[in-house]
């Protein structure tokens, strides 16, 4: 029965408190009143933007597709029926049999997670090999109708990593069509305290934290454990130089402190202009 913007806004105002309870959000009546009063403003701001849904950053819908069949549903019930919807999918898999049957109509953004063979073999168990991922990218590029993005993340520090990450960039760019890549994301390892605790609990044999002295103390604003600024600047600059030998695609940083963009020569203000982000100013 919701057939107008006004009806949608009214529905949200009537039901937002029950949604917050269901999500486990504790909120007092004064704050709830503020939230309700802001609904119209946020609704109208969102109307100005295309509808984009992220359906695979912390899960891999492509990796599970041979068992779930979810991608057929995505095309039949979302892409084909709702022409204004855009989807973002992250994957470290190469199960594209269903995807290759369909045209993405420029409304599906695939971000391919890439890493060195050393890291894939050591830490990314159950994911596709680097070769299979590159073959998958080539197939998607050949099919057309998709926005292709690459993500070299998480960059993990180990003996020989700097040369291997540069070799990774060269291999990727020579294996696929770099002119058909819209953006490349670079991001180094970062951990929240609870993540370190959970990894150690679930993977007590991991070697990921063998060299904890490489990490800086938790910053009270950032709230993440990171490699030293010196290492991050050095590896980012090397990768940016390697990428620029092959393509002028946009390069961004993943979940980095604002100053890091400036230190490695990237334009964070242009990237952040239409984003909601963690740091004030």
CSV table of C-alpha atoms in Angstrom, one decimal:
chain,number,residue,atom,x,y,z
A,1,UNK,CA,0.0,0.0,0.0
A,2,UNK,CA,3.0,2.3,0.0
A,3,UNK,CA,2.7,4.0,-3.3
A,4,UNK,CA,4.2,7.5,-2.6
A,5,UNK,CA,7.1,9.1,-0.9
A,6,UNK,CA,4.8,10.6,1.7
A,7,UNK,CA,3.4,7.2,2.6
A,8,UNK,CA,6.9,5.7,2.8
A,9,UNK,CA,8.0,8.5,5.2
A,10,UNK,CA,4.9,8.1,7.3
A,11,UNK,CA,5.5,4.3,7.5
A,12,UNK,CA,9.1,4.8,8.6
A,13,UNK,CA,8.1,7.3,11.3
A,14,UNK,CA,5.4,4.9,12.7
A,15,UNK,CA,7.7,1.8,12.7
A,16,UNK,CA,11.3,3.0,13.3
A,17,UNK,CA,11.1,2.3,17.0
A,18,UNK,CA,10.2,-1.4,16.4
A,19,UNK,CA,13.0,-1.7,13.9
A,20,UNK,CA,15.5,-0.3,16.4
A,21,UNK,CA,14.3,-2.7,19.0
A,22,UNK,CA,14.7,-5.6,16.6
A,23,UNK,CA,18.2,-4.5,15.7
A,24,UNK,CA,19.1,-4.3,19.4
A,25,UNK,CA,19.6,-0.6,19.4
A,26,UNK,CA,19.0,1.0,22.8
A,27,UNK,CA,17.7,4.6,22.4
A,28,UNK,CA,15.9,6.9,24.8
A,29,UNK,CA,12.6,8.7,23.9
A,30,UNK,CA,14.4,12.1,23.3
A,31,UNK,CA,16.8,10.6,20.9
A,32,UNK,CA,14.0,8.6,19.2
A,33,UNK,CA,12.1,11.8,18.6
A,34,UNK,CA,15.2,13.3,17.0
A,35,UNK,CA,15.6,10.2,14.7
A,36,UNK,CA,12.0,10.5,13.7
A,37,UNK,CA,12.2,14.2,12.9
A,38,UNK,CA,15.3,13.5,10.7
A,39,UNK,CA,13.6,10.8,8.6
A,40,UNK,CA,12.1,13.2,6.1
A,41,UNK,CA,15.5,14.9,5.5
A,42,UNK,CA,17.4,11.6,5.1
A,43,UNK,CA,14.7,10.2,2.9
A,44,UNK,CA,14.8,13.2,0.5
A,45,UNK,CA,18.7,13.1,0.5
A,46,UNK,CA,18.7,9.4,-0.4
A,47,UNK,CA,16.2,10.1,-3.2
A,48,UNK,CA,18.9,12.1,-5.0
A,49,UNK,CA,21.2,9.1,-5.2
A,50,UNK,CA,20.9,5.8,-7.2
A,51,UNK,CA,19.8,2.8,-5.1
A,52,UNK,CA,22.9,0.7,-4.5
A,53,UNK,CA,23.0,-2.4,-2.3
A,54,UNK,CA,26.2,-4.1,-1.1
A,55,UNK,CA,25.5,-7.8,-1.1
A,56,UNK,CA,28.9,-9.2,-0.5
A,57,UNK,CA,31.6,-7.5,1.5
A,58,UNK,CA,31.7,-9.7,4.5
A,59,UNK,CA,30.3,-12.7,2.7
A,60,UNK,CA,31.0,-14.1,-0.8
A,61,UNK,CA,27.8,-14.7,-2.7
A,62,UNK,CA,29.9,-15.8,-5.7
A,63,UNK,CA,31.8,-18.4,-3.7
A,64,UNK,CA,28.5,-19.9,-2.5
A,65,UNK,CA,26.6,-19.7,-5.7
A,66,UNK,CA,27.1,-23.3,-6.9
A,67,UNK,CA,25.3,-24.4,-3.8
A,68,UNK,CA,22.8,-21.6,-3.2
A,69,UNK,CA,21.8,-20.5,-6.7
A,70,UNK,CA,21.5,-16.9,-5.3
A,71,UNK,CA,22.8,-15.2,-8.4
A,72,UNK,CA,20.0,-16.5,-10.6
A,73,UNK,CA,17.6,-14.9,-8.1
A,74,UNK,CA,19.6,-11.7,-8.2
A,75,UNK,CA,19.2,-11.4,-12.0
A,76,UNK,CA,15.6,-12.7,-12.2
A,77,UNK,CA,14.1,-10.9,-9.3
A,78,UNK,CA,16.3,-7.8,-8.9
A,79,UNK,CA,18.3,-6.7,-11.9
A,80,UNK,CA,15.7,-7.6,-14.6
A,81,UNK,CA,12.7,-6.3,-12.6
A,82,UNK,CA,14.0,-3.2,-11.0
A,83,UNK,CA,15.9,-1.0,-13.5
A,84,UNK,CA,17.0,1.6,-10.9
A,85,UNK,CA,18.8,-0.9,-8.6
A,86,UNK,CA,22.6,-1.1,-8.6
A,87,UNK,CA,24.5,-3.9,-6.8
A,88,UNK,CA,28.0,-4.1,-5.3
A,89,UNK,CA,29.5,-7.6,-5.0
A,90,UNK,CA,32.9,-8.4,-3.5
A,91,UNK,CA,34.5,-11.8,-4.2
A,92,UNK,CA,37.6,-13.9,-3.9
A,93,UNK,CA,36.0,-16.7,-5.9
A,94,UNK,CA,35.7,-17.6,-9.6
A,95,UNK,CA,32.3,-19.3,-9.7
A,96,UNK,CA,30.9,-17.2,-12.6
A,97,UNK,CA,28.9,-19.8,-14.5
A,98,UNK,CA,25.6,-18.2,-13.7
A,99,UNK,CA,26.9,-14.6,-14.0
A,100,UNK,CA,28.2,-15.2,-17.5
A,101,UNK,CA,24.6,-16.1,-18.7
A,102,UNK,CA,23.4,-12.6,-17.9
A,103,UNK,CA,24.1,-9.0,-18.9
A,104,UNK,CA,24.8,-6.8,-15.8
A,105,UNK,CA,23.5,-3.7,-17.7
A,106,UNK,CA,26.2,-1.6,-16.1
A,107,UNK,CA,24.4,-2.0,-12.7
A,108,UNK,CA,26.5,-4.6,-11.0
A,109,UNK,CA,29.9,-3.6,-9.6
A,110,UNK,CA,32.3,-6.6,-9.0
A,111,UNK,CA,35.2,-5.9,-6.7
A,112,UNK,CA,37.8,-8.7,-7.0
A,113,UNK,CA,39.9,-9.3,-3.9
A,114,UNK,CA,43.5,-10.1,-4.8
A,115,UNK,CA,46.6,-11.0,-2.9
A,116,UNK,CA,49.9,-12.6,-3.4
A,117,UNK,CA,50.0,-16.4,-3.8
A,118,UNK,CA,51.9,-16.5,-0.5
A,119,UNK,CA,49.0,-15.0,1.4
A,120,UNK,CA,46.3,-16.8,-0.5
A,121,UNK,CA,48.0,-20.2,0.2
A,122,UNK,CA,48.6,-19.3,3.9
A,123,UNK,CA,45.5,-17.4,5.0
A,124,UNK,CA,42.8,-17.5,2.3
A,125,UNK,CA,41.8,-21.2,2.6
A,126,UNK,CA,38.8,-22.2,0.5
A,127,UNK,CA,39.1,-19.2,-1.9
A,128,UNK,CA,40.1,-19.4,-5.6
A,129,UNK,CA,43.7,-19.4,-6.6
A,130,UNK,CA,45.2,-16.2,-8.1
A,131,UNK,CA,45.2,-17.8,-11.5
A,132,UNK,CA,41.5,-18.8,-11.2
A,133,UNK,CA,40.6,-15.3,-10.0
A,134,UNK,CA,42.4,-13.7,-13.0
A,135,UNK,CA,40.6,-16.0,-15.4
A,136,UNK,CA,37.3,-15.1,-13.8
A,137,UNK,CA,38.0,-11.4,-14.3
A,138,UNK,CA,38.9,-12.0,-17.9
A,139,UNK,CA,35.6,-13.9,-18.5
A,140,UNK,CA,33.6,-11.1,-16.9
A,141,UNK,CA,35.4,-8.5,-18.9
A,142,UNK,CA,34.7,-10.5,-22.1
A,143,UNK,CA,31.0,-10.8,-21.2
A,144,UNK,CA,30.7,-7.0,-20.7
A,145,UNK,CA,28.1,-5.0,-18.8
A,146,UNK,CA,29.9,-5.0,-15.5
A,147,UNK,CA,31.9,-2.4,-13.5
A,148,UNK,CA,35.2,-4.1,-12.7
A,149,UNK,CA,37.2,-3.1,-9.6
A,150,UNK,CA,40.3,-4.6,-8.0
A,151,UNK,CA,41.1,-4.7,-4.3
A,152,UNK,CA,44.6,-5.6,-3.1
A,153,UNK,CA,43.7,-6.1,0.5
A,154,UNK,CA,44.7,-7.0,3.2
A,155,UNK,CA,48.4,-6.2,2.5
A,156,UNK,CA,50.3,-8.4,5.0
A,157,UNK,CA,53.9,-7.8,5.9
A,158,UNK,CA,56.2,-10.8,5.5
A,159,UNK,CA,59.8,-11.4,4.2
A,160,UNK,CA,59.9,-10.4,0.6
A,161,UNK,CA,56.3,-9.0,0.6
A,162,UNK,CA,57.2,-5.7,-1.1
A,163,UNK,CA,58.6,-7.3,-4.2
A,164,UNK,CA,55.9,-9.9,-4.3
A,165,UNK,CA,53.1,-7.3,-4.1
A,166,UNK,CA,54.7,-5.4,-7.0
A,167,UNK,CA,55.0,-8.6,-8.9
A,168,UNK,CA,51.3,-9.2,-8.2
A,169,UNK,CA,50.4,-5.9,-9.8
A,170,UNK,CA,52.4,-6.6,-12.9
A,171,UNK,CA,50.9,-10.1,-13.2
A,172,UNK,CA,47.4,-8.8,-12.8
A,173,UNK,CA,47.8,-6.0,-15.3
A,174,UNK,CA,49.3,-8.3,-17.9
A,175,UNK,CA,46.7,-11.0,-17.4
A,176,UNK,CA,43.5,-8.9,-17.7
A,177,UNK,CA,42.5,-5.7,-19.6
A,178,UNK,CA,43.6,-2.8,-17.3
A,179,UNK,CA,41.6,-0.3,-19.4
A,180,UNK,CA,38.4,-2.1,-18.3
A,181,UNK,CA,39.1,-1.6,-14.6
A,182,UNK,CA,37.4,1.5,-13.1
A,183,UNK,CA,39.0,1.5,-9.6
A,184,UNK,CA,41.8,-0.2,-7.6
A,185,UNK,CA,41.7,-0.2,-3.8
A,186,UNK,CA,44.7,-0.7,-1.6
A,187,UNK,CA,44.5,-1.6,2.0
A,188,UNK,CA,46.8,-2.9,4.7
A,189,UNK,CA,46.0,-5.2,7.6
A,190,UNK,CA,44.2,-3.6,10.5
A,191,UNK,CA,42.6,-5.2,13.5
A,192,UNK,CA,40.2,-4.1,16.1
A,193,UNK,CA,40.9,-5.5,19.6
A,194,UNK,CA,37.9,-7.9,19.4
A,195,UNK,CA,39.1,-9.1,16.0
A,196,UNK,CA,42.5,-10.1,17.4
A,197,UNK,CA,40.8,-11.9,20.3
A,198,UNK,CA,38.4,-13.8,18.0
A,199,UNK,CA,41.0,-14.8,15.5
A,200,UNK,CA,43.2,-16.2,18.2
A,201,UNK,CA,40.2,-18.0,19.7
A,202,UNK,CA,39.0,-19.6,16.4
A,203,UNK,CA,42.5,-20.1,14.8
A,204,UNK,CA,44.9,-20.7,17.7
A,205,UNK,CA,47.5,-22.0,15.3
A,206,UNK,CA,47.7,-18.9,13.2
A,207,UNK,CA,51.0,-17.2,12.5
A,208,UNK,CA,49.3,-13.9,11.8
A,209,UNK,CA,50.3,-12.3,15.1
A,210,UNK,CA,53.8,-13.8,15.3
A,211,UNK,CA,55.4,-10.4,14.9
A,212,UNK,CA,53.1,-8.1,16.9
A,213,UNK,CA,56.0,-5.6,17.4
A,214,UNK,CA,55.4,-4.6,13.8
A,215,UNK,CA,52.1,-3.0,14.8
A,216,UNK,CA,51.6,0.4,16.3
A,217,UNK,CA,49.6,1.0,19.5
A,218,UNK,CA,45.8,1.4,19.1
A,219,UNK,CA,45.0,5.0,18.2
A,220,UNK,CA,42.1,6.2,20.4
A,221,UNK,CA,40.4,7.8,17.3
A,222,UNK,CA,41.2,5.1,14.8
A,223,UNK,CA,40.6,2.1,17.2
A,224,UNK,CA,42.6,-0.2,15.0
A,225,UNK,CA,45.9,-2.0,15.3
A,226,UNK,CA,48.0,-1.1,12.2
A,227,UNK,CA,51.4,-1.6,10.7
A,228,UNK,CA,53.7,1.4,11.1
A,229,UNK,CA,53.0,4.4,9.0
A,230,UNK,CA,56.5,4.0,7.5
A,231,UNK,CA,55.7,0.5,6.2
A,232,UNK,CA,52.3,1.5,4.9
A,233,UNK,CA,53.6,4.6,3.1
A,234,UNK,CA,56.4,2.6,1.5
A,235,UNK,CA,54.2,-0.2,0.3
A,236,UNK,CA,51.4,2.0,-1.0
A,237,UNK,CA,53.8,4.2,-3.0
A,238,UNK,CA,55.4,1.2,-4.6
A,239,UNK,CA,52.1,-0.3,-5.6
A,240,UNK,CA,50.8,3.1,-6.9
A,241,UNK,CA,53.9,3.4,-9.0
A,242,UNK,CA,53.5,-0.1,-10.3
A,243,UNK,CA,49.8,0.4,-11.1
A,244,UNK,CA,50.5,3.7,-12.9
A,245,UNK,CA,52.8,1.9,-15.4
A,246,UNK,CA,49.7,0.1,-16.7
A,247,UNK,CA,46.5,2.1,-16.1
A,248,UNK,CA,45.1,5.5,-15.1
A,249,UNK,CA,42.3,3.9,-13.2
A,250,UNK,CA,41.2,5.6,-10.0
A,251,UNK,CA,43.3,4.4,-6.9
A,252,UNK,CA,41.8,4.7,-3.4
A,253,UNK,CA,42.8,3.4,0.0
A,254,UNK,CA,40.7,1.0,2.1
A,255,UNK,CA,39.9,2.1,5.7
A,256,UNK,CA,42.9,4.3,6.1
A,257,UNK,CA,43.6,7.3,8.3
A,258,UNK,CA,42.9,10.6,6.3
A,259,UNK,CA,46.5,11.7,6.5
A,260,UNK,CA,47.7,8.6,4.7
A,261,UNK,CA,46.0,9.7,1.5
A,262,UNK,CA,48.0,12.9,1.5
A,263,UNK,CA,51.3,11.2,2.4
A,264,UNK,CA,51.0,8.8,-0.7
A,265,UNK,CA,49.7,11.5,-3.1
A,266,UNK,CA,46.1,10.5,-3.4
A,267,UNK,CA,43.1,13.0,-3.4
A,268,UNK,CA,41.0,12.0,-0.4
A,269,UNK,CA,38.8,15.1,-0.5
A,270,UNK,CA,37.6,14.2,-4.0
A,271,UNK,CA,36.9,10.6,-2.8
A,272,UNK,CA,35.2,11.7,0.4
A,273,UNK,CA,33.0,14.5,-0.9
A,274,UNK,CA,29.9,12.3,-1.1
A,275,UNK,CA,30.7,9.9,1.7
A,276,UNK,CA,29.9,9.5,5.4
A,277,UNK,CA,33.1,8.7,7.1
A,278,UNK,CA,34.6,8.2,10.5
A,279,UNK,CA,36.7,11.3,11.2
A,280,UNK,CA,35.4,14.8,11.8
A,281,UNK,CA,36.3,17.5,9.4
